[in-house]
Amino acid sequence: MTASLEQLRRCHFAVDLGAARTRVYVKGAGIVVDQPSVAAVNTRTGALIAVGEFAEKMTGRTPAYIRVVRPVTGGTVVDIEMAQRMLRQLLGDRTRRALRRRPRLRAAACTPHDADPLAQRAAIETLVGLGARRVELVDTLIAAAVGCGLPVERPEATMIMVCGAAATQVAVLSLGAIVQAQRIPVGGEAVDNAIVQHLRHQHELMLPSQSVRPLQLALSGNGLTPEGPESTEIHGRDVATGLARSVKVDTAAVRRAIQTPLTAVLDGIGRVLRECPPDLVADLADRGIMMVGGSALLPGLDQMLRQATGMPVHIAERPELCAVEGLGAMLEGRIAPMVLDPLGA
């Protein structure tokens, strides 16, 4: 359920807890946190060793007594206590003290479309543990649409595609509300995994988890489109011997390997368009789809969507920050609701 603009204006800070990154917007200060949603814990003492980027670098490189955890999965908080500890550390003492001085501290948080009551409750409990007296929930699709400058409040169709790490959300918006939406459990991680599995089965090569992102290696240039480079060299570990090895990978084979997760995304877009009123679909033929989220930067994905749908496809200026910037715009009161005068007034 999306809170009203009047309720959001009373909030003091907003949090976008994503599966890949956590972002915090403080009213009057802007974005103060933009870090990976990762924490490293000492299993012997329970002490928090690191959070954010430093904890992410420790993935796969720690001794047995240090565990790297991700308290957020698929946009849902799965470990409330660890998420609270991670947020406290990311905010820092100075910001926490400044927030605690506010009387009746209020917070806003993004939640995935159609999040169940348990997931909503987990988001609320996480921020209540930081001292918030009241928490307003905003649909990620609405927040991202506001953040990338779409005319959400007008009586015309706008289509947004939030490309997250764990899921992709597609929606058609009009008059400040969601007309049709689909949440597809396929995101950037599924594409990464498809490439990793392809390299393992076809080349018997395991990629180091922290060396480089597989997509940046295998999908250089134009990536998903045939105009990209024919082959690229990748370094990894041989499955049989365990020794370092490099192989030349055919990018056409990589494109075929990631077709399965991307086909699910195309099917979701098709379902949304089929269930939309014809007038709104006609609007979309001119305006097209706006892509936001970190995975929107996947090389060539916009071209692939353009070819499959026949509609214009645009990528937001800073797609990974659209949701938190949309929350910030609502907190600061930069979004004016459209006033509908009742008949006979």
Short mmCIF file of C-alpha atoms in Angstrom, two decimals:
data_model
loop_
_atom_site.label_atom_id
_atom_site.label_comp_id
_atom_site.label_asym_id
_atom_site.label_seq_id
_atom_site.Cartn_x
_atom_site.Cartn_y
_atom_site.Cartn_z
CA MET A 1 0.00 0.00 0.00
CA THR A 2 1.40 3.38 -1.01
CA ALA A 3 1.19 6.16 1.55
CA SER A 4 -0.31 9.54 0.65
CA LEU A 5 1.92 12.48 -0.27
CA GLU A 6 0.77 14.33 2.85
CA GLN A 7 1.93 11.45 5.07
CA LEU A 8 5.26 11.23 3.25
CA ARG A 9 5.97 14.94 3.69
CA ARG A 10 5.98 14.37 7.45
CA CYS A 11 8.70 11.70 7.20
CA HIS A 12 12.28 12.55 8.18
CA PHE A 13 14.19 9.86 6.28
CA ALA A 14 13.57 7.17 3.66
CA VAL A 15 15.18 3.78 3.07
CA ASP A 16 15.40 1.69 -0.09
CA LEU A 17 16.41 -1.78 1.15
CA GLY A 18 17.37 -3.68 -1.99
CA ALA A 19 18.78 -7.16 -2.44
CA ALA A 20 21.96 -5.67 -3.93
CA ARG A 21 22.29 -2.22 -2.33
CA THR A 22 20.86 -0.19 0.54
CA ARG A 23 20.21 3.52 0.08
CA VAL A 24 19.11 6.06 2.69
CA TYR A 25 17.75 9.54 2.00
CA VAL A 26 17.64 12.05 4.88
CA LYS A 27 15.32 15.02 4.54
CA GLY A 28 17.33 18.16 3.90
CA ALA A 29 20.61 16.25 3.44
CA GLY A 30 19.94 14.04 0.40
CA ILE A 31 21.30 10.52 -0.12
CA VAL A 32 23.63 9.73 2.80
CA VAL A 33 24.05 5.96 2.28
CA ASP A 34 24.59 4.01 -0.95
CA GLN A 35 26.26 0.72 -0.03
CA PRO A 36 25.89 -3.01 -0.78
CA SER A 37 23.37 -4.82 1.46
CA VAL A 38 26.06 -7.05 2.98
CA ALA A 39 27.36 -7.62 6.51
CA ALA A 40 30.24 -9.74 7.83
CA VAL A 41 29.79 -11.36 11.26
CA ASN A 42 32.14 -13.18 13.63
CA THR A 43 30.26 -16.42 14.37
CA ARG A 44 32.23 -17.01 17.57
CA THR A 45 31.39 -13.73 19.28
CA GLY A 46 28.45 -12.46 17.21
CA ALA A 47 30.29 -9.19 16.60
CA LEU A 48 29.70 -7.23 13.42
CA ILE A 49 33.02 -6.98 11.57
CA ALA A 50 32.15 -5.02 8.45
CA VAL A 51 29.22 -3.76 6.38
CA GLY A 52 28.75 -2.43 2.86
CA GLU A 53 31.52 -2.46 0.28
CA PHE A 54 34.19 -3.81 2.62
CA ALA A 55 31.96 -6.72 3.65
CA GLU A 56 31.17 -7.46 -0.01
CA LYS A 57 34.89 -7.69 -0.81
CA MET A 58 35.19 -10.34 1.91
CA THR A 59 32.75 -12.69 0.15
CA GLY A 60 34.46 -16.02 -0.50
CA ARG A 61 37.69 -14.87 1.17
CA THR A 62 37.00 -15.30 4.88
CA PRO A 63 38.13 -17.90 7.42
CA ALA A 64 35.53 -20.34 8.75
CA TYR A 65 34.55 -18.21 11.75
CA ILE A 66 33.59 -15.16 9.65
CA ARG A 67 30.28 -15.34 7.81
CA VAL A 68 29.18 -12.90 5.12
CA VAL A 69 25.39 -12.48 5.16
CA ARG A 70 22.78 -10.64 3.10
CA PRO A 71 19.83 -9.69 5.34
CA VAL A 72 17.71 -8.63 2.34
CA THR A 73 16.62 -11.10 -0.35
CA GLY A 74 14.44 -10.16 -3.29
CA GLY A 75 13.61 -6.78 -1.78
CA THR A 76 12.34 -8.44 1.43
CA VAL A 77 14.07 -8.30 4.81
CA VAL A 78 14.74 -11.90 5.84
CA ASP A 79 16.83 -11.13 8.94
CA ILE A 80 15.40 -8.13 10.80
CA GLU A 81 18.03 -7.97 13.54
CA MET A 82 20.95 -8.12 11.11
CA ALA A 83 19.30 -5.55 8.82
CA GLN A 84 18.96 -3.18 11.80
CA ARG A 85 22.61 -3.66 12.79
CA MET A 86 23.73 -3.13 9.21
CA LEU A 87 21.69 0.07 8.86
CA ARG A 88 22.96 1.47 12.15
CA GLN A 89 26.53 0.92 11.04
CA LEU A 90 25.93 2.38 7.58
CA LEU A 91 24.24 5.50 8.93
CA GLY A 92 27.03 6.26 11.39
CA ASP A 93 26.82 7.85 14.84
CA ARG A 94 26.43 11.44 13.65
CA THR A 95 23.46 10.78 11.37
CA ARG A 96 21.77 8.54 13.94
CA ARG A 97 22.11 11.20 16.63
CA ALA A 98 20.67 13.85 14.28
CA LEU A 99 17.67 11.63 13.51
CA ARG A 100 17.05 10.77 17.16
CA ARG A 101 16.69 14.47 17.97
CA ARG A 102 13.58 14.67 15.79
CA PRO A 103 10.35 14.46 17.82
CA ARG A 104 8.21 11.52 16.71
CA LEU A 105 10.68 10.29 14.10
CA ARG A 106 8.95 9.12 10.91
CA ALA A 107 10.40 7.00 8.14
CA ALA A 108 9.43 5.83 4.65
CA ALA A 109 10.46 2.59 2.96
CA CYS A 110 10.16 1.01 -0.48
CA THR A 111 8.42 -2.35 -0.76
CA PRO A 112 8.17 -4.56 -3.87
CA HIS A 113 4.89 -4.63 -5.75
CA ASP A 114 2.39 -7.07 -4.20
CA ALA A 115 4.61 -7.61 -1.15
CA ASP A 116 2.78 -9.86 1.32
CA PRO A 117 1.88 -8.58 4.82
CA LEU A 118 4.81 -10.47 6.35
CA ALA A 119 7.30 -8.70 4.06
CA GLN A 120 5.69 -5.34 4.81
CA ARG A 121 5.85 -6.05 8.53
CA ALA A 122 9.54 -6.96 8.27
CA ALA A 123 10.31 -3.60 6.60
CA ILE A 124 8.38 -1.73 9.29
CA GLU A 125 10.05 -3.61 12.16
CA THR A 126 13.49 -2.92 10.69
CA LEU A 127 12.96 0.85 10.74
CA VAL A 128 11.16 0.81 14.09
CA GLY A 129 14.34 -0.74 15.48
CA LEU A 130 16.19 2.38 14.29
CA GLY A 131 13.92 4.60 16.37
CA ALA A 132 11.12 5.40 13.91
CA ARG A 133 7.76 5.96 15.61
CA ARG A 134 5.85 5.55 12.35
CA VAL A 135 6.79 3.96 9.02
CA GLU A 136 5.09 4.70 5.69
CA LEU A 137 5.38 2.13 2.89
CA VAL A 138 5.66 3.13 -0.77
CA ASP A 139 5.43 0.78 -3.74
CA THR A 140 8.83 0.61 -5.45
CA LEU A 141 7.19 1.11 -8.84
CA ILE A 142 5.62 4.43 -7.79
CA ALA A 143 8.82 5.66 -6.12
CA ALA A 144 10.98 4.76 -9.13
CA ALA A 145 8.55 6.40 -11.56
CA VAL A 146 8.62 9.63 -9.55
CA GLY A 147 12.41 9.45 -9.25
CA CYS A 148 12.99 9.23 -13.00
CA GLY A 149 10.62 12.12 -13.75
CA LEU A 150 7.67 10.28 -15.29
CA PRO A 151 4.35 12.21 -15.26
CA VAL A 152 2.78 9.78 -12.82
CA GLU A 153 -0.11 12.02 -11.75
CA ARG A 154 -1.42 12.73 -15.28
CA PRO A 155 -4.29 10.83 -16.96
CA GLU A 156 -1.95 9.21 -19.47
CA ALA A 157 -0.11 5.91 -19.52
CA THR A 158 3.50 5.55 -18.45
CA MET A 159 5.25 2.18 -18.36
CA ILE A 160 8.11 1.51 -16.00
CA MET A 161 10.38 -1.50 -15.65
CA VAL A 162 12.34 -1.81 -12.40
CA CYS A 163 15.28 -4.14 -13.09
CA GLY A 164 16.48 -5.34 -9.70
CA ALA A 165 19.07 -7.88 -8.65
CA ALA A 166 16.56 -10.54 -7.61
CA ALA A 167 13.37 -9.57 -9.49
CA THR A 168 12.03 -7.43 -12.31
CA GLN A 169 8.87 -5.39 -11.82
CA VAL A 170 6.85 -4.06 -14.75
CA ALA A 171 3.87 -1.72 -14.45
CA VAL A 172 1.63 0.66 -16.32
CA LEU A 173 0.79 3.78 -14.31
CA SER A 174 -1.91 6.40 -14.74
CA LEU A 175 -3.41 9.05 -12.43
CA GLY A 176 -0.86 8.32 -9.73
CA ALA A 177 -1.81 4.65 -9.40
CA ILE A 178 -0.82 1.27 -10.80
CA VAL A 179 -3.19 0.07 -13.52
CA GLN A 180 -1.48 -3.27 -14.24
CA ALA A 181 1.72 -4.73 -12.87
CA GLN A 182 3.74 -7.94 -12.86
CA ARG A 183 6.58 -9.02 -10.59
CA ILE A 184 8.89 -11.47 -12.37
CA PRO A 185 11.30 -13.43 -10.12
CA VAL A 186 14.16 -12.88 -12.57
CA GLY A 187 16.79 -10.16 -12.16
CA GLY A 188 20.44 -9.39 -12.68
CA GLU A 189 21.50 -12.26 -10.43
CA ALA A 190 19.65 -14.78 -12.64
CA VAL A 191 21.47 -13.45 -15.71
CA ASP A 192 24.80 -13.63 -13.89
CA ASN A 193 24.08 -17.21 -12.80
CA ALA A 194 23.14 -18.23 -16.35
CA ILE A 195 26.53 -17.00 -17.58
CA VAL A 196 28.39 -18.69 -14.72
CA GLN A 197 26.63 -22.01 -15.40
CA HIS A 198 27.36 -21.72 -19.14
CA LEU A 199 31.07 -21.25 -18.46
CA ARG A 200 31.10 -24.15 -16.02
CA HIS A 201 29.34 -26.63 -18.32
CA GLN A 202 30.79 -25.62 -21.69
CA HIS A 203 34.32 -24.60 -20.67
CA GLU A 204 34.75 -26.29 -17.26
CA LEU A 205 35.67 -22.89 -15.82
CA MET A 206 34.63 -21.43 -12.46
CA LEU A 207 34.61 -17.66 -12.14
CA PRO A 208 35.96 -16.10 -8.94
CA SER A 209 33.04 -14.47 -7.14
CA GLN A 210 34.88 -11.23 -6.47
CA SER A 211 37.28 -10.85 -9.39
CA VAL A 212 34.94 -9.14 -11.85
CA ARG A 213 31.25 -9.24 -12.62
CA PRO A 214 30.59 -11.90 -15.25
CA LEU A 215 28.47 -9.56 -17.33
CA GLN A 216 31.20 -6.97 -17.64
CA LEU A 217 33.49 -9.66 -19.06
CA ALA A 218 31.28 -11.75 -21.27
CA LEU A 219 28.97 -9.00 -22.49
CA SER A 220 31.36 -6.21 -23.37
CA GLY A 221 30.59 -3.86 -26.25
CA ASN A 222 26.98 -4.11 -27.40
CA GLY A 223 26.43 -7.16 -25.24
CA LEU A 224 23.14 -8.85 -26.02
CA THR A 225 23.06 -7.75 -29.65
CA PRO A 226 24.86 -9.49 -32.53
CA GLU A 227 26.80 -6.28 -33.22
CA GLY A 228 28.97 -6.94 -30.14
CA PRO A 229 32.43 -8.57 -30.23
CA GLU A 230 32.58 -12.17 -31.46
CA SER A 231 34.62 -13.45 -28.53
CA THR A 232 36.14 -12.34 -25.25
CA GLU A 233 38.80 -13.79 -22.95
CA ILE A 234 37.82 -14.77 -19.42
CA HIS A 235 40.05 -15.84 -16.53
CA GLY A 236 38.89 -18.31 -13.91
CA ARG A 237 39.61 -21.59 -12.17
CA ASP A 238 39.65 -24.96 -13.91
CA VAL A 239 36.93 -27.23 -12.46
CA ALA A 240 39.07 -30.39 -12.68
CA THR A 241 42.54 -29.22 -11.67
CA GLY A 242 41.70 -26.15 -9.58
CA LEU A 243 44.41 -24.17 -11.38
CA ALA A 244 44.00 -20.73 -12.93
CA ARG A 245 43.06 -20.84 -16.60
CA SER A 246 41.82 -18.44 -19.28
CA VAL A 247 39.50 -19.32 -22.16
CA LYS A 248 38.09 -17.51 -25.18
CA VAL A 249 34.31 -17.42 -24.96
CA ASP A 250 31.99 -17.03 -27.94
CA THR A 251 29.64 -14.16 -27.06
CA ALA A 252 26.92 -15.60 -29.33
CA ALA A 253 26.84 -18.68 -27.08
CA VAL A 254 26.61 -16.43 -24.03
CA ARG A 255 23.66 -14.60 -25.58
CA ARG A 256 21.90 -17.91 -26.08
CA ALA A 257 22.65 -18.93 -22.49
CA ILE A 258 20.90 -15.90 -21.02
CA GLN A 259 17.85 -16.09 -23.28
CA THR A 260 15.90 -18.17 -20.74
CA PRO A 261 15.84 -15.61 -17.89
CA LEU A 262 15.33 -12.72 -20.30
CA THR A 263 12.45 -14.51 -22.05
CA ALA A 264 10.62 -14.59 -18.71
CA VAL A 265 10.97 -10.79 -18.52
CA LEU A 266 9.58 -10.38 -22.05
CA ASP A 267 6.63 -12.65 -21.17
CA GLY A 268 5.88 -10.47 -18.13
CA ILE A 269 5.84 -7.32 -20.28
CA GLY A 270 3.48 -9.05 -22.70
CA ARG A 271 1.07 -10.02 -19.89
CA VAL A 272 0.95 -6.44 -18.59
CA LEU A 273 0.20 -5.04 -22.05
CA ARG A 274 -2.49 -7.67 -22.75
CA GLU A 275 -4.35 -6.83 -19.54
CA CYS A 276 -4.19 -3.04 -20.04
CA PRO A 277 -7.07 -0.98 -21.46
CA PRO A 278 -6.53 -0.29 -25.20
CA ASP A 279 -6.39 3.50 -24.68
CA LEU A 280 -3.41 3.18 -22.34
CA VAL A 281 -1.60 0.79 -24.69
CA ALA A 282 -2.05 3.36 -27.46
CA ASP A 283 -0.32 5.95 -25.25
CA LEU A 284 2.57 3.56 -24.67
CA ALA A 285 3.17 3.09 -28.40
CA ASP A 286 4.56 6.65 -28.44
CA ARG A 287 6.04 6.96 -24.94
CA GLY A 288 7.49 3.47 -24.62
CA ILE A 289 9.10 1.86 -21.59
CA MET A 290 11.31 3.54 -19.00
CA MET A 291 13.96 1.23 -17.51
CA VAL A 292 15.30 1.85 -14.00
CA GLY A 293 17.27 -0.21 -11.48
CA GLY A 294 20.87 -1.40 -11.46
CA SER A 295 20.26 -4.23 -13.94
CA ALA A 296 18.86 -1.76 -16.50
CA LEU A 297 22.50 -1.10 -17.41
CA LEU A 298 22.92 -4.65 -18.72
CA PRO A 299 24.58 -4.05 -22.12
CA GLY A 300 22.13 -4.36 -24.99
CA LEU A 301 19.04 -5.15 -22.86
CA ASP A 302 17.26 -1.99 -24.02
CA GLN A 303 17.89 -2.91 -27.67
CA MET A 304 16.55 -6.40 -27.09
CA LEU A 305 13.35 -5.04 -25.51
CA ARG A 306 12.96 -2.56 -28.36
CA GLN A 307 13.14 -5.34 -30.94
CA ALA A 308 10.78 -7.64 -29.01
CA THR A 309 8.06 -5.07 -28.20
CA GLY A 310 8.35 -2.62 -31.09
CA MET A 311 8.08 0.26 -28.60
CA PRO A 312 10.64 2.93 -27.67
CA VAL A 313 12.78 1.92 -24.67
CA HIS A 314 14.56 4.48 -22.51
CA ILE A 315 17.03 4.13 -19.65
CA ALA A 316 16.82 6.64 -16.80
CA GLU A 317 19.75 8.99 -16.29
CA ARG A 318 20.80 7.33 -13.02
CA PRO A 319 18.67 4.18 -13.03
CA GLU A 320 20.05 2.67 -9.82
CA LEU A 321 19.05 5.72 -7.73
CA CYS A 322 15.55 6.35 -9.09
CA ALA A 323 13.62 4.68 -6.25
CA VAL A 324 15.39 6.47 -3.41
CA GLU A 325 15.35 9.79 -5.29
CA GLY A 326 11.61 9.38 -5.80
CA LEU A 327 11.16 8.84 -2.07
CA GLY A 328 13.29 11.92 -1.43
CA ALA A 329 11.18 14.04 -3.80
CA MET A 330 8.06 12.98 -1.90
CA LEU A 331 9.66 13.73 1.47
CA GLU A 332 10.79 17.18 0.35
CA GLY A 333 7.35 18.01 -1.06
CA ARG A 334 8.57 18.44 -4.64
CA ILE A 335 5.67 16.37 -6.00
CA ALA A 336 2.33 18.18 -6.20
CA PRO A 337 -0.75 15.95 -6.41
CA MET A 338 -3.22 16.64 -9.19
CA VAL A 339 -6.40 18.15 -7.75
CA LEU A 340 -9.66 16.91 -9.25
CA ASP A 341 -12.49 19.39 -8.65
CA PRO A 342 -15.78 17.62 -7.94
CA LEU A 343 -18.60 18.27 -10.39
CA GLY A 344 -20.76 21.21 -9.42
CA ALA A 345 -18.14 22.73 -7.11
#
